[in-house]
Short mmCIF file of C-alpha atoms in Angstrom, two decimals:
data_model
loop_
_atom_site.label_atom_id
_atom_site.label_comp_id
_atom_site.label_asym_id
_atom_site.label_seq_id
_atom_site.Cartn_x
_atom_site.Cartn_y
_atom_site.Cartn_z
CA MET N 278 253.87 114.41 95.36
CA ALA N 279 256.40 115.34 98.40
CA PRO N 280 256.39 118.83 99.46
CA LYS N 281 258.75 121.05 97.30
CA TYR N 282 260.01 122.65 100.79
CA LYS N 283 261.47 121.01 103.54
CA LEU N 284 262.25 123.14 106.48
CA THR N 285 264.28 121.89 109.18
CA TYR N 286 264.52 123.16 112.94
CA PHE N 287 264.44 122.02 116.36
CA ASN N 288 261.24 121.53 118.06
CA ALA N 289 260.67 125.08 118.93
CA ARG N 290 259.13 128.43 117.38
CA GLY N 291 262.43 130.41 117.59
CA ARG N 292 263.88 131.29 114.21
CA ALA N 293 261.92 128.92 111.98
CA GLU N 294 258.39 129.93 113.15
CA PRO N 295 258.04 132.96 110.57
CA ALA N 296 258.77 130.69 107.67
CA ARG N 297 256.31 128.14 109.01
CA LEU N 298 253.53 130.87 109.39
CA LEU N 299 254.16 132.24 106.04
CA PHE N 300 253.38 128.59 104.58
CA VAL N 301 250.45 128.21 106.48
CA ALA N 302 248.96 131.76 105.69
CA ALA N 303 249.84 131.05 101.89
CA ASP N 304 248.41 127.30 102.20
CA VAL N 305 251.10 126.19 100.91
CA GLU N 306 252.49 122.40 101.51
CA PHE N 307 255.92 122.11 103.49
CA GLU N 308 257.78 119.45 105.60
CA ASP N 309 258.33 120.75 109.04
CA VAL N 310 260.99 118.61 110.32
CA ARG N 311 261.81 118.88 114.00
CA VAL N 312 265.10 117.43 114.94
CA THR N 313 265.97 116.60 118.53
CA PHE N 314 269.14 117.87 120.61
CA GLU N 315 270.48 114.52 120.22
CA GLU N 316 270.07 114.36 116.60
CA TRP N 317 271.78 117.97 116.23
CA PRO N 318 275.67 117.14 116.55
CA ALA N 319 275.67 114.72 113.76
CA LEU N 320 273.37 116.96 111.50
CA LYS N 321 275.39 120.14 112.23
CA GLU N 322 278.10 118.95 110.11
CA THR N 323 275.86 118.68 106.97
CA THR N 324 274.44 122.02 107.10
CA PRO N 325 275.93 124.87 105.05
CA MET N 326 276.60 126.95 107.72
CA GLY N 327 276.61 124.79 110.83
CA GLY N 328 273.20 126.30 111.98
CA LEU N 329 269.49 125.95 111.75
CA PRO N 330 266.82 126.42 110.35
CA THR N 331 267.73 125.14 106.88
CA LEU N 332 265.28 125.29 103.88
CA GLU N 333 265.71 122.72 101.29
CA VAL N 334 264.37 123.68 97.97
CA ASP N 335 264.91 122.79 94.39
CA GLY N 336 268.22 121.00 95.34
CA VAL N 337 269.57 123.82 97.25
CA THR N 338 269.81 124.41 100.99
CA LEU N 339 269.46 127.64 102.16
CA CYS N 340 270.37 128.87 105.74
CA GLN N 341 270.12 132.09 107.87
CA SER N 342 266.66 132.56 109.28
CA LEU N 343 265.72 135.76 107.77
CA ALA N 344 267.12 134.94 104.22
CA ILE N 345 264.88 131.80 104.36
CA ALA N 346 261.69 133.80 105.47
CA ARG N 347 262.21 136.37 102.81
CA PHE N 348 262.77 133.71 100.19
CA VAL N 349 259.36 131.89 101.34
CA ALA N 350 257.45 135.19 101.42
CA ARG N 351 258.30 136.10 97.86
CA ASP N 352 257.88 132.62 96.88
CA VAL N 353 254.16 132.53 98.39
CA GLY N 354 253.53 136.33 97.41
CA LEU N 355 253.72 137.75 100.92
CA ALA N 356 256.86 139.79 100.67
CA GLY N 357 255.05 143.16 99.59
CA LYS N 358 253.93 144.19 96.01
CA SER N 359 256.16 146.84 95.24
CA ASN N 360 260.23 147.23 95.79
CA LEU N 361 259.22 150.20 98.26
CA GLU N 362 256.79 147.74 100.23
CA GLN N 363 259.27 145.09 100.36
CA ALA N 364 261.72 147.49 101.70
CA GLN N 365 259.35 148.59 104.23
CA ALA N 366 258.66 145.10 105.31
CA ASP N 367 262.40 144.24 105.66
CA MET N 368 263.18 147.63 107.71
CA TYR N 369 260.27 146.50 110.13
CA VAL N 370 261.62 143.07 110.53
CA ASP N 371 265.15 143.99 111.06
CA GLU N 372 264.21 146.54 113.65
CA ILE N 373 261.98 143.95 115.75
CA ASN N 374 264.35 141.13 114.98
CA GLU N 375 267.21 142.42 117.32
CA VAL N 376 265.04 141.74 120.29
CA LEU N 377 265.45 137.94 119.73
CA PRO N 378 269.27 137.89 120.68
CA LYS N 379 268.42 139.93 123.56
CA MET N 380 265.73 137.72 124.84
CA GLY N 381 267.30 134.31 123.73
CA GLY N 382 270.54 135.77 125.88
CA LEU N 383 268.76 135.63 129.15
CA MET N 384 268.28 131.77 129.17
CA PHE N 385 272.04 131.23 129.69
CA ILE N 386 272.70 133.91 132.38
CA THR N 387 272.95 132.33 135.92
CA ASP N 388 274.08 135.12 137.96
CA GLU N 389 271.13 136.95 139.50
CA ALA N 390 272.54 140.49 139.25
CA VAL N 391 273.65 140.13 135.82
CA LYS N 392 270.19 138.74 134.79
CA ALA N 393 268.40 141.68 136.29
CA GLU N 394 270.70 143.92 134.30
CA LYS N 395 269.97 142.35 131.09
CA MET N 396 266.32 141.96 131.87
CA LYS N 397 266.29 145.75 132.56
CA GLU N 398 268.07 146.45 129.10
CA LEU N 399 265.68 143.89 127.31
CA ASP N 400 262.76 145.96 128.95
CA GLU N 401 264.04 149.47 127.45
CA MET N 402 264.64 147.67 124.16
CA ILE N 403 260.99 146.59 123.91
CA VAL N 404 259.75 149.93 124.89
CA THR N 405 261.74 151.60 122.27
CA LYS N 406 261.30 149.46 119.45
CA TYR N 407 257.29 148.87 120.19
CA SER N 408 257.33 152.98 120.43
CA LYS N 409 259.07 153.33 117.01
CA LEU N 410 257.00 150.79 115.41
CA GLU N 411 253.73 152.08 116.82
CA LYS N 412 254.64 155.65 115.32
CA LEU N 413 255.76 154.43 112.00
CA ILE N 414 253.25 151.65 110.85
CA GLY N 415 249.79 152.67 109.30
CA SER N 416 246.57 152.27 111.05
CA THR N 417 245.35 149.58 108.82
CA GLY N 418 246.07 146.76 111.04
CA TYR N 419 248.74 145.75 108.97
CA MET N 420 252.32 146.73 109.21
CA VAL N 421 252.79 147.66 105.56
CA GLY N 422 249.72 148.37 103.25
CA ASN N 423 246.37 146.65 103.74
CA ARG N 424 246.99 143.03 103.99
CA ILE N 425 249.43 140.46 106.09
CA LEU N 426 252.82 140.54 104.84
CA TRP N 427 255.72 138.53 106.16
CA CYS N 428 256.44 141.47 108.46
CA ASP N 429 253.46 140.72 110.39
CA LEU N 430 254.12 137.36 111.09
CA VAL N 431 257.67 137.75 112.28
CA PHE N 432 256.23 140.64 114.38
CA PHE N 433 253.63 138.42 115.57
CA ASN N 434 256.31 135.58 116.52
CA ILE N 435 258.21 138.05 118.56
CA ALA N 436 255.21 139.71 120.36
CA PHE N 437 253.97 136.19 121.42
CA ASN N 438 257.46 135.83 123.14
CA VAL N 439 257.23 139.34 124.61
CA GLU N 440 253.86 138.65 125.99
CA ASN N 441 254.67 135.20 127.70
CA TYR N 442 257.69 137.17 129.09
CA LYS N 443 255.82 140.36 130.16
CA PRO N 444 252.12 139.94 129.64
CA GLY N 445 250.20 142.98 128.63
CA THR N 446 252.94 144.73 126.77
CA LEU N 447 250.92 145.00 123.66
CA GLU N 448 248.07 147.01 125.55
CA ASN N 449 250.20 150.22 125.10
CA TYR N 450 250.32 150.09 121.42
CA PRO N 451 246.88 149.70 119.70
CA LYS N 452 248.22 149.52 116.17
CA LEU N 453 250.61 146.88 117.08
CA ALA N 454 247.99 145.08 119.07
CA LYS N 455 245.75 145.19 115.81
CA VAL N 456 248.28 143.75 113.77
CA VAL N 457 248.74 140.84 116.09
CA GLU N 458 244.90 140.55 116.27
CA ASN N 459 244.79 140.39 112.43
CA VAL N 460 247.38 137.76 112.33
CA LYS N 461 245.38 135.70 114.78
CA LEU N 462 242.18 136.48 112.79
CA ASN N 463 243.42 134.63 109.79
CA SER N 464 241.45 131.32 109.64
CA ARG N 465 244.47 129.30 108.61
CA ILE N 466 246.62 130.66 111.16
CA ALA N 467 244.26 130.12 113.61
CA ALA N 468 243.84 126.69 113.02
CA TYR N 469 247.38 126.22 112.85
CA LEU N 470 248.02 127.89 116.36
CA ALA N 471 245.43 125.70 118.00
CA GLY N 472 247.36 122.61 116.90
CA ARG N 473 251.06 123.41 116.81
CA PRO N 474 253.48 122.03 119.37
CA GLU N 475 253.80 123.84 122.63
CA THR N 476 257.30 124.70 123.12
CA PRO N 477 258.83 127.22 125.85
CA PHE N 478 260.18 129.38 123.06
CA MET E 93 267.19 167.06 87.71
CA ALA E 94 267.91 166.53 91.18
CA PRO E 95 268.86 162.67 92.12
CA LYS E 96 266.18 160.42 92.94
CA TYR E 97 267.89 159.05 95.89
CA LYS E 98 269.37 160.82 98.80
CA LEU E 99 271.27 158.83 101.13
CA THR E 100 272.17 160.14 104.56
CA TYR E 101 275.07 158.77 106.56
CA PHE E 102 278.24 160.12 108.66
CA ASN E 103 281.29 160.86 106.85
CA ALA E 104 282.49 157.19 107.22
CA ARG E 105 282.09 153.76 105.14
CA GLY E 106 280.34 152.12 107.79
CA ARG E 107 276.75 150.98 107.15
CA ALA E 108 276.09 153.40 104.29
CA GLU E 109 279.18 152.01 101.83
CA PRO E 110 277.19 149.05 100.50
CA ALA E 111 274.32 151.42 99.28
CA ARG E 112 276.79 153.82 97.72
CA LEU E 113 278.81 151.04 95.90
CA LEU E 114 275.67 149.90 94.44
CA PHE E 115 274.83 153.16 92.88
CA VAL E 116 278.33 153.20 91.69
CA ALA E 117 278.76 149.91 90.46
CA ALA E 118 275.27 150.64 88.34
CA ASP E 119 276.10 154.14 87.38
CA VAL E 120 273.03 155.54 89.11
CA GLU E 121 272.90 159.05 90.36
CA PHE E 122 272.58 159.54 94.27
CA GLU E 123 273.16 162.17 96.53
CA ASP E 124 275.60 161.40 99.07
CA VAL E 125 274.75 163.43 102.38
CA ARG E 126 277.41 163.13 104.91
CA VAL E 127 276.36 164.77 108.24
CA THR E 128 278.91 165.72 110.99
CA PHE E 129 278.77 164.42 114.92
CA GLU E 130 277.84 167.99 115.48
CA GLU E 131 274.63 168.04 113.30
CA TRP E 132 273.51 164.53 114.27
CA PRO E 133 271.60 165.07 117.56
CA ALA E 134 269.47 167.80 115.88
CA LEU E 135 268.95 165.27 112.95
CA LYS E 136 268.48 162.30 114.80
CA GLU E 137 264.82 163.32 116.30
CA THR E 138 263.82 163.44 112.54
CA THR E 139 264.74 160.01 111.38
CA PRO E 140 262.01 157.40 111.40
CA MET E 141 264.17 154.93 113.73
CA GLY E 142 266.65 157.29 115.32
CA GLY E 143 269.55 156.13 113.37
CA LEU E 144 271.52 156.22 110.16
CA PRO E 145 271.82 155.73 107.23
CA THR E 146 268.53 156.63 105.76
CA LEU E 147 267.35 156.80 102.24
CA GLU E 148 264.99 159.18 101.01
CA VAL E 149 263.34 157.85 97.67
CA ASP E 150 259.80 158.75 96.01
CA GLY E 151 258.76 160.79 99.36
CA VAL E 152 259.31 157.57 101.61
CA THR E 153 262.28 157.65 104.11
CA LEU E 154 263.67 153.94 104.70
CA CYS E 155 266.16 153.13 107.55
CA GLN E 156 267.76 150.13 108.64
CA SER E 157 271.17 149.77 106.40
CA LEU E 158 270.27 146.10 104.88
CA ALA E 159 266.70 147.03 104.16
CA ILE E 160 268.34 150.02 102.18
CA ALA E 161 270.94 148.39 100.46
CA ARG E 162 268.66 145.51 99.33
CA PHE E 163 266.20 148.02 98.18
CA VAL E 164 268.97 149.79 96.00
CA ALA E 165 270.21 146.43 94.82
CA ARG E 166 266.76 145.54 93.48
CA ASP E 167 266.15 148.91 91.97
CA VAL E 168 269.53 148.87 90.35
CA GLY E 169 269.31 145.10 89.01
CA LEU E 170 271.87 143.63 91.31
CA ALA E 171 269.79 141.60 93.80
CA GLY E 172 269.95 138.55 91.89
CA LYS E 173 267.90 137.22 88.88
CA SER E 174 265.73 134.64 90.68
CA ASN E 175 264.26 134.34 94.01
CA LEU E 176 266.80 131.57 94.61
CA GLU E 177 269.71 133.88 93.71
CA GLN E 178 268.44 136.69 95.81
CA ALA E 179 267.86 134.17 98.71
CA GLN E 180 271.58 133.13 98.40
CA ALA E 181 272.59 136.73 98.11
CA ASP E 182 270.69 137.35 101.25
CA MET E 183 272.06 134.70 103.60
CA TYR E 184 275.76 135.34 102.62
CA VAL E 185 275.05 139.00 103.56
CA ASP E 186 273.68 138.17 106.76
CA GLU E 187 276.42 135.64 107.66
CA ILE E 188 279.33 138.18 107.12
CA ASN E 189 277.27 140.83 108.50
CA GLU E 190 277.61 139.67 111.78
CA VAL E 191 281.14 140.60 111.84
CA LEU E 192 280.39 144.43 111.94
CA PRO E 193 279.02 144.58 115.54
CA LYS E 194 281.89 142.83 116.83
CA MET E 195 284.26 144.84 115.16
CA GLY E 196 282.69 148.10 116.01
CA GLY E 197 282.66 147.31 119.49
CA LEU E 198 286.19 147.15 119.69
CA MET E 199 286.50 150.84 119.52
CA PHE E 200 284.58 151.44 122.76
CA ILE E 201 286.59 149.00 125.05
CA THR E 202 289.49 150.84 127.29
CA ASP E 203 290.16 147.76 129.30
CA GLU E 204 293.16 146.28 127.82
CA ALA E 205 292.43 142.54 129.00
CA VAL E 206 288.81 142.82 127.57
CA LYS E 207 290.10 144.13 124.73
CA ALA E 208 292.45 141.50 124.05
CA GLU E 209 289.60 138.83 124.87
CA LYS E 210 287.07 140.76 122.30
CA MET E 211 289.96 140.58 119.41
CA LYS E 212 290.36 136.85 120.15
CA GLU E 213 286.75 136.30 119.72
CA LEU E 214 286.63 138.59 116.44
CA ASP E 215 289.60 136.68 115.15
CA GLU E 216 287.90 133.53 115.33
CA MET E 217 284.67 134.73 113.93
CA ILE E 218 286.56 135.81 110.82
CA VAL E 219 288.28 132.65 110.46
CA THR E 220 284.97 130.79 110.98
CA LYS E 221 282.90 132.69 108.57
CA TYR E 222 285.39 133.15 105.70
CA SER E 223 285.83 129.49 105.90
CA LYS E 224 282.25 128.77 105.79
CA LEU E 225 282.07 131.45 103.07
CA GLU E 226 285.10 129.95 101.17
CA LYS E 227 283.37 126.48 101.17
CA LEU E 228 280.07 127.46 100.14
CA ILE E 229 280.72 129.92 97.09
CA GLY E 230 281.17 129.00 93.64
CA SER E 231 284.54 129.26 91.67
CA THR E 232 283.18 132.09 89.25
CA GLY E 233 284.90 134.80 91.19
CA TYR E 234 281.38 135.90 92.69
CA MET E 235 279.42 135.03 95.49
CA VAL E 236 276.21 133.89 93.58
CA GLY E 237 276.27 133.43 89.78
CA ASN E 238 278.39 134.86 87.33
CA ARG E 239 278.30 138.68 87.94
CA ILE E 240 278.46 141.39 90.62
CA LEU E 241 275.36 141.35 92.98
CA TRP E 242 275.06 143.41 96.29
CA CYS E 243 276.42 140.27 98.38
CA ASP E 244 279.94 140.87 96.71
CA LEU E 245 279.82 144.61 97.49
CA VAL E 246 278.78 143.84 101.25
CA PHE E 247 281.25 141.39 101.46
CA PHE E 248 284.06 143.47 99.73
CA ASN E 249 283.24 146.41 102.25
CA ILE E 250 283.63 144.10 105.19
CA ALA E 251 286.71 142.50 103.94
CA PHE E 252 288.21 146.01 103.44
CA ASN E 253 287.94 146.63 107.12
CA VAL E 254 289.17 143.28 108.11
CA GLU E 255 292.36 143.76 105.71
CA ASN E 256 292.88 147.11 107.68
CA TYR E 257 292.36 145.18 111.00
CA LYS E 258 294.60 142.25 110.18
CA PRO E 259 296.27 142.78 106.66
CA GLY E 260 296.69 139.45 104.73
CA THR E 261 293.44 137.77 106.05
CA LEU E 262 292.31 136.89 102.52
CA GLU E 263 295.31 135.08 101.37
CA ASN E 264 294.00 132.19 102.85
CA TYR E 265 290.70 132.21 101.08
CA PRO E 266 291.35 132.28 96.89
CA LYS E 267 287.67 132.38 96.30
CA LEU E 268 287.06 135.25 98.38
CA ALA E 269 289.99 136.91 97.40
CA LYS E 270 288.85 136.67 93.81
CA VAL E 271 285.31 138.29 95.03
CA VAL E 272 287.41 141.22 96.12
CA GLU E 273 289.53 141.55 93.23
CA ASN E 274 286.49 141.41 90.82
CA VAL E 275 284.99 144.48 92.94
CA LYS E 276 288.09 146.28 92.57
CA LEU E 277 288.42 145.61 88.88
CA ASN E 278 285.09 146.95 88.06
CA SER E 279 286.13 150.55 86.34
CA ARG E 280 283.48 152.32 87.82
CA ILE E 281 284.05 151.06 91.70
CA ALA E 282 287.82 151.45 90.69
CA ALA E 283 287.33 155.29 89.97
CA TYR E 284 284.88 155.57 92.89
CA LEU E 285 287.49 154.11 95.50
CA ALA E 286 290.42 156.10 93.94
CA GLY E 287 288.39 159.48 95.03
CA ARG E 288 286.21 158.37 97.91
CA PRO E 289 286.79 160.26 101.42
CA GLU E 290 289.24 158.50 103.41
CA THR E 291 287.88 157.78 106.93
CA PRO E 292 288.89 155.37 109.59
CA PHE E 293 285.78 153.15 109.31
#
């Protein structure tokens, strides 16, 4: 039987990787469609909101990356067991996710002085957000409760980019480092990470 | 008995109003704490993420406005009846919510040429997003399904600001206008709107 879920994105981790990691962690089959930049203009017209990722499921096409990831998290049982746990996961996701546009924006800046200024802002944002999260999360090695939820996977994905940008950042945040470690220790995730396409972002 | 929910924000609609509208629509009592700008610096230190709104419930303090509103929506039964409905509500919320920082940013721009440029960007964003949503939502007068959900209230709140900024914008979007109309027609919301504090944003 064909997979129930069809996830479409570019050949990048970016905003689709949390959904991919969720399917992997829950051992749920999905179609991982990676479109080329050449294919994109023609495809763009057919997407509901003119952007990727999209997730086709039950005849409906969802968009907006966090809406997709949260939907998958609920569908595979990794959204949090109570309404309060779900809200805590949501708030950690929203807090850390603000790093993404700041980081992505750097790619398009050619003026070196502007770039240096924006990098300084990004550095400060990372310290502020990591410090807040380190203070707020428990000591279980998971952001909420005592098992992997989608917020851990969203954090892992961003921390992966932050480590590429500034290696060693996590060293100052032992509780966050443990979250990342626990994600990597998950045997399904580990197998996926060993084989996933290497992409710059 | 004291209300179970304590919502803290400034004396403004802003990022707390969707949660307030949810409590009102569901006829659920809540404590609506509005702090002054003079009180804020001392309070700031005590908030989990250094920002408002916060929602205190069951001994936990939640933050991040959308995480709060989504939590309340689920608690009062206005998040959507299926996982798919919830995801559709989420994606409409994320899409329209991107207008807020663009609109809020205008307040702090003093250079007239820069301001004109940013207003042009905002105008284009509003047309793009309203057009997308008008195309995507059904003709029921609600964004998802056939009754008010939290996405309708989030949209209503932003559309209220957009109408203040550019009166008549909704006239070009009959389905969206019907959503706003249906929110206003809700008797509890109507009573609340008649009595809520008048604030600039």
